[in-house]
Coordinates of C-alpha atoms and ligand atoms in Angstrom, one line a residue:
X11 CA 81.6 100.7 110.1
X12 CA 83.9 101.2 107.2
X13 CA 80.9 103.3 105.7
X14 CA 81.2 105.3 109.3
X15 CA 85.2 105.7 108.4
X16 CA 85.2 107.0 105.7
X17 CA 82.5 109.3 105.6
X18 CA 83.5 110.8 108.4
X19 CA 87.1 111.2 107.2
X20 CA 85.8 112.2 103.5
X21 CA 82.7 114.2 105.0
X22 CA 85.0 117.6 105.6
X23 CA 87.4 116.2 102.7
X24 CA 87.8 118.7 99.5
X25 CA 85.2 120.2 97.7
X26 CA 84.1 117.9 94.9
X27 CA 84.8 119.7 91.4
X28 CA 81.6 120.5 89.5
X29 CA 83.6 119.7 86.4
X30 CA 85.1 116.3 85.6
X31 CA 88.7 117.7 84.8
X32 CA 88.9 119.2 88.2
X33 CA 89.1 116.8 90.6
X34 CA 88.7 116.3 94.2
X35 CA 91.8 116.4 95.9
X36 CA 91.8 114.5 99.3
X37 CA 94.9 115.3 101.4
X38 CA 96.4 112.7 103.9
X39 CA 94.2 114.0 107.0
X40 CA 91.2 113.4 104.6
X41 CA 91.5 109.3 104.5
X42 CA 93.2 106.7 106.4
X43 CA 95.0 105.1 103.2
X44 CA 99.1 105.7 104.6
X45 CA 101.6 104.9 101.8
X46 CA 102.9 101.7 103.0
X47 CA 99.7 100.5 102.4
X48 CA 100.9 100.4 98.8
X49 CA 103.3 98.0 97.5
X50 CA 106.9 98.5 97.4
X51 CA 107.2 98.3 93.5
X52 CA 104.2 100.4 93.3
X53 CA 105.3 103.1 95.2
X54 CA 108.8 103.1 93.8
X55 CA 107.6 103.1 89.9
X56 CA 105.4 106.4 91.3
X57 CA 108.6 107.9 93.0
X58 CA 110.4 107.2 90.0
X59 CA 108.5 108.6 87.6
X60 CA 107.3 111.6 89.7
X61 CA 111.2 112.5 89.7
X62 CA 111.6 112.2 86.3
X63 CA 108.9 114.9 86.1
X64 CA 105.8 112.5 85.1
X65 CA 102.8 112.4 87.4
X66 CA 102.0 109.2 88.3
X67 CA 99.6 107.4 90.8
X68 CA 99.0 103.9 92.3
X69 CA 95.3 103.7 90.0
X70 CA 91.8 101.1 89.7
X71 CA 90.8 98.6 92.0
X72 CA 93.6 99.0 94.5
X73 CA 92.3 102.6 95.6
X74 CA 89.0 101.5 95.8
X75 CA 89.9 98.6 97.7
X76 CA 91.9 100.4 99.9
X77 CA 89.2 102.6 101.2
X78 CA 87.3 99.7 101.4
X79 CA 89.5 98.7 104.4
X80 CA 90.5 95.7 102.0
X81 CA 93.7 94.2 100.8
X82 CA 93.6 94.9 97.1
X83 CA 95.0 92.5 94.7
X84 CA 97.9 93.9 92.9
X85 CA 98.8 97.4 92.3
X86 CA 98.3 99.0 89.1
X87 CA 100.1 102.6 88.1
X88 CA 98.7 105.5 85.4
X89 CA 101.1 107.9 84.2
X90 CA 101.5 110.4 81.8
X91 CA 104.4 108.8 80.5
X92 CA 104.3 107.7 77.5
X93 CA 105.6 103.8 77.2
X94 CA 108.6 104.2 75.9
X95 CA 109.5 107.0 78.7
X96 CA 108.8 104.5 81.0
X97 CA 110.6 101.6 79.6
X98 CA 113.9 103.8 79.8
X99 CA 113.4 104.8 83.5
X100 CA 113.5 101.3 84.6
X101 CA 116.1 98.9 84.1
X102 CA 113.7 95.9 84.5
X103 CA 111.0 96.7 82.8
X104 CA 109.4 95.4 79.4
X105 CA 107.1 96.5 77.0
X106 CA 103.7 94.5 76.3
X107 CA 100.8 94.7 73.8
X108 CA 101.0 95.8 70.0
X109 CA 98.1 98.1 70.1
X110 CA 97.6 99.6 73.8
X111 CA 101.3 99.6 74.9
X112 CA 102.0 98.9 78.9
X113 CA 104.6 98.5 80.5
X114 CA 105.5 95.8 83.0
X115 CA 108.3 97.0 85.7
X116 CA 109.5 94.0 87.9
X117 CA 110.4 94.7 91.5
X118 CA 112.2 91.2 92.6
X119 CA 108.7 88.4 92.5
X120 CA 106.5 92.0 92.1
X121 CA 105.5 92.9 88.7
X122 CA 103.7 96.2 88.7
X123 CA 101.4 96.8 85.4
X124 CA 102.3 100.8 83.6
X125 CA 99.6 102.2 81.7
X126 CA 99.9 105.6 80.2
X127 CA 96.6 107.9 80.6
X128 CA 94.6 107.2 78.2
X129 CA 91.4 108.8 76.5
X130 CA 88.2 107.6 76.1
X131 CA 87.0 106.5 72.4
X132 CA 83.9 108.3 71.6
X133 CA 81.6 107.7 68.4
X134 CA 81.0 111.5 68.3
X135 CA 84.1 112.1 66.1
X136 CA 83.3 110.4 63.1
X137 CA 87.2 110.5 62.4
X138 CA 87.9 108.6 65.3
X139 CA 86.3 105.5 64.1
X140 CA 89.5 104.4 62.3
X141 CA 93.1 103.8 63.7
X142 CA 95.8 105.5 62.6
X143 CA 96.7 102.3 61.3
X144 CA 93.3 102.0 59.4
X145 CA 92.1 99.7 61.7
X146 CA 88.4 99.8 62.8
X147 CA 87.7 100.2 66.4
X148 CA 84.1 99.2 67.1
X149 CA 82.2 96.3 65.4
X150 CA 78.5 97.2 64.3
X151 CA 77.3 96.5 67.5
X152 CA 79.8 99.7 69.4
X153 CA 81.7 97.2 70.7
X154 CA 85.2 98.9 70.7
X155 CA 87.7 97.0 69.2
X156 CA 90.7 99.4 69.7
X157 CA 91.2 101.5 72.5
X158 CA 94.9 103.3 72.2
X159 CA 94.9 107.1 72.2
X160 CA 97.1 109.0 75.1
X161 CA 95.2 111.7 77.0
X162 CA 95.0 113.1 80.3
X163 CA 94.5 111.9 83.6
X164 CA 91.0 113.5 84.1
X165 CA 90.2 111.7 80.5
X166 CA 91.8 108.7 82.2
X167 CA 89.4 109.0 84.9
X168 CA 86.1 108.7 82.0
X169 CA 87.5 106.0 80.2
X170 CA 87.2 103.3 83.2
X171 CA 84.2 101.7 83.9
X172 CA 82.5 102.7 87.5
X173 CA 83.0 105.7 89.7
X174 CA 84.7 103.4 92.4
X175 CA 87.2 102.0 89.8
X176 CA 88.0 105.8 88.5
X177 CA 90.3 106.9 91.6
X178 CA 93.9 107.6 91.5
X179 CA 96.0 107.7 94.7
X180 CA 99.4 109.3 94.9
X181 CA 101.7 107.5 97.5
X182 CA 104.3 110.2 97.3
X183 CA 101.9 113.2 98.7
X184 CA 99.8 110.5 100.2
X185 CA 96.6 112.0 98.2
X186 CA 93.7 110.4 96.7
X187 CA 92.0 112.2 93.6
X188 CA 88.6 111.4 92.4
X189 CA 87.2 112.7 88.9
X190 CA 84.0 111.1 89.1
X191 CA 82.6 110.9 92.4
X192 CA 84.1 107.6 93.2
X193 CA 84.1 108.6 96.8
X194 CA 81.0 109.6 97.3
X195 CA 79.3 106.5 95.5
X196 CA 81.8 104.5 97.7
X197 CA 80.5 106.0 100.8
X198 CA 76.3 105.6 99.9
X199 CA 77.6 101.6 98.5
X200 CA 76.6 102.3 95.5
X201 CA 78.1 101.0 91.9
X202 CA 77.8 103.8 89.0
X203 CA 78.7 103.3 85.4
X204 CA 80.7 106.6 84.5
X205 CA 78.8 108.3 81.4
X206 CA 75.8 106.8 79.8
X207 CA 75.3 103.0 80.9
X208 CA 73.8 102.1 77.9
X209 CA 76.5 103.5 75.6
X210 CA 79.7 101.6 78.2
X211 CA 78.1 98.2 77.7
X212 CA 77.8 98.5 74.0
X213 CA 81.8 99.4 74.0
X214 CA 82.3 96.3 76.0
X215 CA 79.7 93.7 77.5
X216 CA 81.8 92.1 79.7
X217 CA 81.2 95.4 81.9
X218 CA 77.8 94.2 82.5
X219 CA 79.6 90.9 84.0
X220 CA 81.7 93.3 86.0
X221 CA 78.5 95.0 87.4
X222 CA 77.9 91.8 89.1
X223 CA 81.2 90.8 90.1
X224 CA 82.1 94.1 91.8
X225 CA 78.9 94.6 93.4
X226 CA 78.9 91.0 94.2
X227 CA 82.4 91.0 95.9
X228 CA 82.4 95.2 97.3
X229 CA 78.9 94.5 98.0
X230 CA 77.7 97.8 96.9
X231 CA 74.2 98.0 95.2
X232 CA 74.1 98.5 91.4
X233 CA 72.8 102.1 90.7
X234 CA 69.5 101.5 89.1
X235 CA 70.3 103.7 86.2
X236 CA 73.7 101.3 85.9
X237 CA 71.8 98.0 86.1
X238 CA 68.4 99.1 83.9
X239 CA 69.9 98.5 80.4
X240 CA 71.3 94.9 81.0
X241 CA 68.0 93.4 80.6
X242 CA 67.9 94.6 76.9
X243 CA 71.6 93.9 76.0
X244 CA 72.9 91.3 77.8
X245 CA 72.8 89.3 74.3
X246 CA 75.7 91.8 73.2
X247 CA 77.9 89.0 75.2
X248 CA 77.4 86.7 72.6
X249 CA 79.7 88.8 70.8
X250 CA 82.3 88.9 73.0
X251 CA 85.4 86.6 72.2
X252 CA 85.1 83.1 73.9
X253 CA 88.2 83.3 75.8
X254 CA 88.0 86.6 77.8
X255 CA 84.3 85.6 78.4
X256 CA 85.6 82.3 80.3
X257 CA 88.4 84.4 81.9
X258 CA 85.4 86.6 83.8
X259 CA 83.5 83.5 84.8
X260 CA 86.7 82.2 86.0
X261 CA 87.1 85.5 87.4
X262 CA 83.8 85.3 88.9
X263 CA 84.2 81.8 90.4
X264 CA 87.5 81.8 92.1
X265 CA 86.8 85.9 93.3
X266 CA 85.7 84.1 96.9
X267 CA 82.7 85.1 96.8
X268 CA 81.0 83.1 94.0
X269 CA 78.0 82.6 95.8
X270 CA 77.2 85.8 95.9
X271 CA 78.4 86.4 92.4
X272 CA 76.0 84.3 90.9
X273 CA 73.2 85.5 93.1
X274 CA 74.0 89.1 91.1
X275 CA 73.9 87.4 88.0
X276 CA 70.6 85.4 88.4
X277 CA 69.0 88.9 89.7
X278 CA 70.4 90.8 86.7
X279 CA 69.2 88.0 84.7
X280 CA 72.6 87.4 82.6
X281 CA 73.2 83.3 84.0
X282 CA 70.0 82.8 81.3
X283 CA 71.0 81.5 78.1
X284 CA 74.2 83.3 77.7
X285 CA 75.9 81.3 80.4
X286 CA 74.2 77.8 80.2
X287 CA 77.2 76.8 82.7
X288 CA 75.4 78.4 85.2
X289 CA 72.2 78.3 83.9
X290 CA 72.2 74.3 84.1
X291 CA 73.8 73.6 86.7
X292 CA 71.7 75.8 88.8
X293 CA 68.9 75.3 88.1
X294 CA 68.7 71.3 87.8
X295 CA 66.7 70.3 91.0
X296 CA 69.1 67.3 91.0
X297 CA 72.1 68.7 90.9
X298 CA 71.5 71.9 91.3
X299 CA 72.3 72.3 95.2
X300 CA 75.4 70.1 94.2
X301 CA 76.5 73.1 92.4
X302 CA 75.9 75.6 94.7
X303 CA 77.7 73.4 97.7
X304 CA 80.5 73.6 95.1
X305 CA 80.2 76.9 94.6
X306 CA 80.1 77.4 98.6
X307 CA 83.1 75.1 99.4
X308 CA 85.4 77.2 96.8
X309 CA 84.5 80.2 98.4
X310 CA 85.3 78.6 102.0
X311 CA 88.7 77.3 100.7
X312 CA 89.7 80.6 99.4
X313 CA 88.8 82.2 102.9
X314 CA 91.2 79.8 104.7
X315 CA 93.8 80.4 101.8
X316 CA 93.5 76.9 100.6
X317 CA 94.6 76.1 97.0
X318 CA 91.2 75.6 94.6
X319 CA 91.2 73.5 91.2
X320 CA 88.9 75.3 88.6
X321 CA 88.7 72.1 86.6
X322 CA 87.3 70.6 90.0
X323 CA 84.5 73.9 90.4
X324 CA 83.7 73.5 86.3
X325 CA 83.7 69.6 87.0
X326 CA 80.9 70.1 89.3
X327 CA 78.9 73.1 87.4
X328 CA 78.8 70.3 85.0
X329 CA 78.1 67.3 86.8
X330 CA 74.2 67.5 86.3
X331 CA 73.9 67.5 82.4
X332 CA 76.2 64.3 82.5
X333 CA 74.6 62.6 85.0
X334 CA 71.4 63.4 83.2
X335 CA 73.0 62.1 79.9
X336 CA 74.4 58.9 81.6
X337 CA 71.3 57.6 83.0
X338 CA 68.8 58.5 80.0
X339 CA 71.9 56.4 77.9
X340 CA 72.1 54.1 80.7
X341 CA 67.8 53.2 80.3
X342 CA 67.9 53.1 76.4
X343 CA 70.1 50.1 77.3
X344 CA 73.8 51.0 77.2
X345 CA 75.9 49.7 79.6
X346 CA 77.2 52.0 82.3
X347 CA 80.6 52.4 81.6
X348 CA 80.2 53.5 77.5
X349 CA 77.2 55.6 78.9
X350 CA 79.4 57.4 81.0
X351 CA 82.3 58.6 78.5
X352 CA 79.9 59.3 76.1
X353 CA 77.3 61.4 78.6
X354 CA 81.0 63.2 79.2
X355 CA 81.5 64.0 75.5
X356 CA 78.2 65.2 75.4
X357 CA 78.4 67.8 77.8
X358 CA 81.7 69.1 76.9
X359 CA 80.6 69.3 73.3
X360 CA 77.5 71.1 74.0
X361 CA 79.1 73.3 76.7
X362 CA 81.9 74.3 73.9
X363 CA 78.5 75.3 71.6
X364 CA 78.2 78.2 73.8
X365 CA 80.9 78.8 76.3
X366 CA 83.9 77.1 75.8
X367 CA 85.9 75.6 78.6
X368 CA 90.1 75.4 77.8
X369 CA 91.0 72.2 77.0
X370 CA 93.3 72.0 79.6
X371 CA 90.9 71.3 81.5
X372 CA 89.2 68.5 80.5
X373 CA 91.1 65.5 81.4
X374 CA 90.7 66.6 84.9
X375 CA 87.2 67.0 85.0
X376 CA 86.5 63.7 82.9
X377 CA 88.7 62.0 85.5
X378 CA 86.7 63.3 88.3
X379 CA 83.8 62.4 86.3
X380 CA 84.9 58.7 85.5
X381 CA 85.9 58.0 89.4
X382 CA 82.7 58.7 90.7
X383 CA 80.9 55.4 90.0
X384 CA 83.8 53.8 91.2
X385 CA 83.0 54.8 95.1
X386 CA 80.0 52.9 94.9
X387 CA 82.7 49.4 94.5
X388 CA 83.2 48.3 97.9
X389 CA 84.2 44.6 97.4
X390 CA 86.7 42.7 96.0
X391 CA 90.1 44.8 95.5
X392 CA 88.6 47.9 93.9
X393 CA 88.4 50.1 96.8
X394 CA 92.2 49.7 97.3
X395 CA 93.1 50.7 94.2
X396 CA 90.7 53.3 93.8
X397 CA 92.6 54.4 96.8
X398 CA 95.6 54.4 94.9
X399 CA 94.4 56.2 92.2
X400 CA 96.3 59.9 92.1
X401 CA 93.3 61.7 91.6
X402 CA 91.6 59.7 94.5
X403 CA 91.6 63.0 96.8
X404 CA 89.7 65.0 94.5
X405 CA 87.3 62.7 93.6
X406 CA 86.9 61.9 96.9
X407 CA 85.8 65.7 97.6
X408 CA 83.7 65.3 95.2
X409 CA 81.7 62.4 96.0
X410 CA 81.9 63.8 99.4
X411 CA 80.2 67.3 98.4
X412 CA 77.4 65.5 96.8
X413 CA 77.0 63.7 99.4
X414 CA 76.4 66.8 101.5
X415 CA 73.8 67.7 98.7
X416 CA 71.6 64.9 98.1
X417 CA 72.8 64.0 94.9
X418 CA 75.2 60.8 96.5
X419 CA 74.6 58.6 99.0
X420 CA 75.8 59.9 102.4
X421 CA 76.5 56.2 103.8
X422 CA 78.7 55.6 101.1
X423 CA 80.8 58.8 101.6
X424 CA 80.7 58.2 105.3
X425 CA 82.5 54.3 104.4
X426 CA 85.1 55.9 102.8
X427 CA 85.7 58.6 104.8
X428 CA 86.3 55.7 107.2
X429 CA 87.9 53.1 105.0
X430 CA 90.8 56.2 104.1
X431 CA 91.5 55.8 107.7
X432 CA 91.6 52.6 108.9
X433 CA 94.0 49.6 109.3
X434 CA 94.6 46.8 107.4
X435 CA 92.6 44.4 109.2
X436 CA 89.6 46.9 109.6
X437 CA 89.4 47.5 106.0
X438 CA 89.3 43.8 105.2
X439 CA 86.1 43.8 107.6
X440 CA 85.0 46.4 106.0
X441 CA 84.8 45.1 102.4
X442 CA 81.5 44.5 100.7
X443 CA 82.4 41.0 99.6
X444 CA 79.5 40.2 97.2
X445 CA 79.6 42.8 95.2
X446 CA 81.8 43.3 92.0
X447 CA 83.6 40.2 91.5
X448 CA 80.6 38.0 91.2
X449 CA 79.1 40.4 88.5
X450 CA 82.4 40.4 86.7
X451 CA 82.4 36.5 86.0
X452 CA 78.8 36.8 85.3
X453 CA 79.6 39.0 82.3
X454 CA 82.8 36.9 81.1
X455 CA 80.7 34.2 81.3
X456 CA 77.6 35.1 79.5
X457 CA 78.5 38.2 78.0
X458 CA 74.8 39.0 77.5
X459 CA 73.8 41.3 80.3
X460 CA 70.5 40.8 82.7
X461 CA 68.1 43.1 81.4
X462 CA 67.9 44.5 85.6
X463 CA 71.9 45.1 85.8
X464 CA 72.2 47.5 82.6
X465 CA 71.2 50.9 84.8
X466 CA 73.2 50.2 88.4
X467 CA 76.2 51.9 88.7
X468 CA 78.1 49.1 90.5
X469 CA 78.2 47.7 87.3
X470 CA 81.4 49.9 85.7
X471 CA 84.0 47.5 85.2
X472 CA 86.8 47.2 86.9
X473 CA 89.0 48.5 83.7
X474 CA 87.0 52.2 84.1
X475 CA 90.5 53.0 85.9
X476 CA 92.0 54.2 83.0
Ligands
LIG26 P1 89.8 93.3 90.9 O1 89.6 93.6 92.3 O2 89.0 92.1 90.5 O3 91.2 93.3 90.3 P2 89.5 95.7 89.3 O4 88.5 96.8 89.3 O5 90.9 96.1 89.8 O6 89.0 94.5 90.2 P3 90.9 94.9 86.9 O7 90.4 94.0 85.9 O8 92.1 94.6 87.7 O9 89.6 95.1 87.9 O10 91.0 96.4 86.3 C1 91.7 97.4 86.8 C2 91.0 98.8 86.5 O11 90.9 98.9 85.0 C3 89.6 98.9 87.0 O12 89.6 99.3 88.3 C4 89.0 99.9 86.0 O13 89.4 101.2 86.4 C5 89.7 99.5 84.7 N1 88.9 98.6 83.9 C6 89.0 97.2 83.9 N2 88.2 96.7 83.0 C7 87.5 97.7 82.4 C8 86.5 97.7 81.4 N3 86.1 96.6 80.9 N4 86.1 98.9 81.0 C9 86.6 100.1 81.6 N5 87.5 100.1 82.5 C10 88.0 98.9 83.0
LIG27 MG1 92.7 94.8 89.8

C-alpha cells in the first residue's frame, strides 16, 4: 500500500538529475510528508538557520522513515553551517566531538543533533590520507579513521551509506531532495550502498551490520550488488572497536524487530564466527529456540511499548553455553552450586574473547542465571523467599520463557505461576514438603555427597541466594 503511495505521488514527481550534484527536487504536491510531521526542535533549528541565510534540512533516517509511512526516531539536521555558526544561532546549544564537530541544540526534553555537510573521504587523493592535524584517516585495511572535511550538500548526499538514508527534507518549503535515487530504491524496496559496495564496507564494516538491520527493520531487499561483497569481508569486523560493535548488536536487538534482524544476518552469513553471541545461542538445539522465544518476546514488548532489559535479552543469548558448562562441570563431579558460578565465569570470559559485553551488565545476568535452579525448590521455606527475592520477576520471565521453549519444565513454571497468586493457606498446600530440607541435613551430616545427588539441580543450597 505504502509502495502504492508513494509511487503514485513520486511517479509524476521531478525529473531525477542524471548528475549526482543536481538533485531531484520533490515539491509538497509530490509526497504526503506535511511539516508537522517533523519535530518541533527540528523544524525550528531549519527555520532558524534558513533565516540566518544557511540551508538546512531535517536529514537521514527520519526522511526515509517518513515516506515509509513510519514514525522516525529522532530528527537529525545537515546544514551548511559550519559548527561554530550554529553554536552562535542558538542559545542552547553545545558543541560535541573533537574531530567531527556537531552541534547539539536543545528544545525543552528535545535535543536535535547539527551536522555540517560534510564530504566524502576518498583514497584517490593521495594527499587526503593525512589530517590536517597529521593524523591518519584509514588503517591498512581502508577503514577510515577520520572523517571531518566540510563540503556540500550533494557531497553530503555520497558520503552516507544507502540511497534511502541519503535524502534531505526541507520543512520550511515542505520539499524532499534526493541526490542518489533514494526515492526510487524506496519505491522498488530495495537497499543500495551509494558508490562501490566493496570500497563503503572497507571504510567502515559496521555498514555491512547496517545492511541487515535496515533491511531487516524497512524490510526492503538488499540490492544484490550491495549484499555480494559481505561474504568475502565480513572478517573486516574484527577490526572494528569492541564497543561500537556491541552498540549495533544492541542496536539490532532492541530495534523491534530482532527476529527478523538476525534472520538477515544468518542469510548474509555475518552471525558465523564474528558474532558467537548469536552464533551459539542460535544454533544450540538446546537452547537454541530459548533464544529465539527471547528474541521474539523483546520484540513483542517493544510493540506494546513495554520497557525491555538488555541484560535480560544478553542473559538469555547466553544461557545455552552456561547451561552446557554447568552440567558437563556438574558430571565430572562438582557440586551444583560451584558448577554454576563457575559455568557463569566461563561464558562471560569466553564471550569477552570475542565480543565483549559492558560490565554493567553482568551482575544482572549472573543473577538471572543464579535464580534459575532455585524454581526447581518447592519445599521447605525457599519458594517464599525466592519470592522475595527483588529480581524474582525477571527471573521468573525467564524460567517462564524457557518453559515455553523446551528447555524448563512447563509444570514447574505453571506452579509458580500459581503459587505468585495464591493465599496463604493454598501455598502451604502447595509446598513440596520432602524436598530441600531433608537433603540439607543429609549434607551437614555427612558432608560427603551420594554419588546420584551431585548432577540434580534441586541440590543448590539454600545460601545460592546471594
Ligand atoms: P535508525 O532508524 O536506526 O536511526 P538511521 O539510518 O537513522 O537508522 P542513524 O545511525 O541514526 O541511522 O544514522 C543517521 C544517518 O547517518 C543515516 O541515515 C545515514 O545517512 C548516516 N549514517 C549513519 N551511519 C553511517 C555509516 N556507518 N556510514 C555512512 N553513513 C551513515
Ligand atoms: Mg536515526
Amino acid at each position: 500500500m505504502i509502495k502504492k503511495f508513494i509511487s503514485r505521488v513520486f511517479g509524476r514527481g521531478a525529473k531525477q538529475a542524471a548528475h549526482p550534484s543536481k538533485p531531484a527536487v520533490y515539491g509538497p504536491d509530490k509526497h504526503h510528508i506535511h511539516k508537522d510531521h517533523i519535530s518541533r526542535g527540528a523544524r525550528k533549528t531549519c527555520e532558524e538557520l534558513q533565516r540566518a541565510g544557511h540551508t538546512a534540512y531535517v536529514v537521514g533516517g527520519a526522511v526515509r522513515d517518513l515516506l515509509l509511512g513510519r514514525q522516525p526516531k529522532d530528527f537529525d539536521v545537515a546544514t551548511s553551517a559550519h559548527p561554530d555558526e550554529v553554536r552562535s544561532l542558538f542559545r542552547r546549544s553545545r558543541i560535541i566531538g573533537r574531530r567531527f564537530q556537531i552541534v547539539h541544540v536543545m528544545w525543552g526534553a528535545e535535543t536535535v543533533e547539527v551536522s555540517t555537510y560534510r564530504a566524502h573521504f576518498t583514497t584517490k587523493d593521495p594527499e587526503a590520507e593525512e589530517d590536517a592535524d597529521g593524523a591518519d584517516r584509514q588503517d591498512e585495511h581502508g577503514r577510515v579513521l577520520s572523517d571531518n572535511v566540510f563540503g556540500t550538500q550533494a557531497e553530503d548526499a555520497v558520503r552516507r551509506d544507502f540511497t534511502v538514508n541519503a535524502l534531505f527534507y526541507d520543512p520550511v518549503k515542505e520539499e524532499v531532495w534526493d541526490f542518489q535515487h533514494g526515492v526510487k530504491d524506496l519505491i522498488a524496496k530495495k537497499l543500495v550502498m551509494i558508490g562501490d559496495p566493496a570500497t563503503r564496507y572497507r571504510e567502515d564494516p559496521v555498514r555491512m551490520l547496517r545492511a541487515a538491520r535496515l533491511s531487516a527493520k524497512l524490510g526492503l531487499a538488499i540490492e544484490s550488488k550491495t549484499a555480494a561483497p559481505i561474504a568475502s569481508l565480513k572478517h573486516l569486523l574484527e577490526n572494528v572497536p569492541q564497543a561500537r560493535l556491541f552498540e549495533e548488536i544492541l542496536k539490532m536487538l532492541l530495534s523491534g524487530n530482532a527476529v527478523a534482524c538476525v534472520q538477515r544476518l544468518r542469510e548474509l552469513e555475518l552471525h558465523h564466527g564474528l558474532l558467537p553471541l548469536l552464533d551459539d545461542a542460535l544454533e544450540d538445539p538446546a537452547t537454541g529456540p530459548f533464544a529465539m522465544a527471547a528474541l521474539k518476546a523483546t520484540d513483542d514488548r517493544l510493540r506494546e511499548d513495554k520497557p525491555v532489559s538488555p541484560a535480560f535479552l544478553l542473559a538469555a543469548l547466553l544461557w545455552g553455553r552456561v547451561e552446557r558448562r554447568w552440567h558437563e562441570l556438574e558430571e565430572k563431579g562438582q557440586p551444583s552450586t560451584p558448577s554454576l558460578h563457575s559455568a557463569m565465569h566461563d561464558a562471560l570470559d569466553a564471550q569477552r574473547g570475542s565480543l565483549a559485553i559492558p560490565r554493567r551488565f553482568d551482575a544482572t545476568m549472573k543473577e538471572l542465571w543464579l535464580l534459575q535452579p532455585r524454581f526447581l525448590q518447592r519445599g521447605g521455606t525457599r519458594p517464599f523467599r525466592l519470592l522475595e527475592h527483588p529480581r524474582f520477576r525477571a527471573a521468573y520471565d525467564f524460567f517462564e520463557l524457557r518453559a515455553q521453549a523446551g528447555n524448563a519444565s512447563v509444570e514447574i513454571a505453571q506452579w509458580w505461576e500459581r503459587f505468585q497468586e495464591a493465599g496463604g493457606d493454598e501455598r502451604e498446600r502447595m509446598l513440596h514438603a520432602d524436598e530441600g530440607p531433608k537433603k540439607k541435613k543429609r549434607r551437614r551430616r555427612g558432608g560427603k555427597r551420594r554419588p546420584d545427588d551431585g548432577g540434580s539441580p534441586e541440590e543448590v543450597a539454600p545460601g545460592a541466594d546471594e
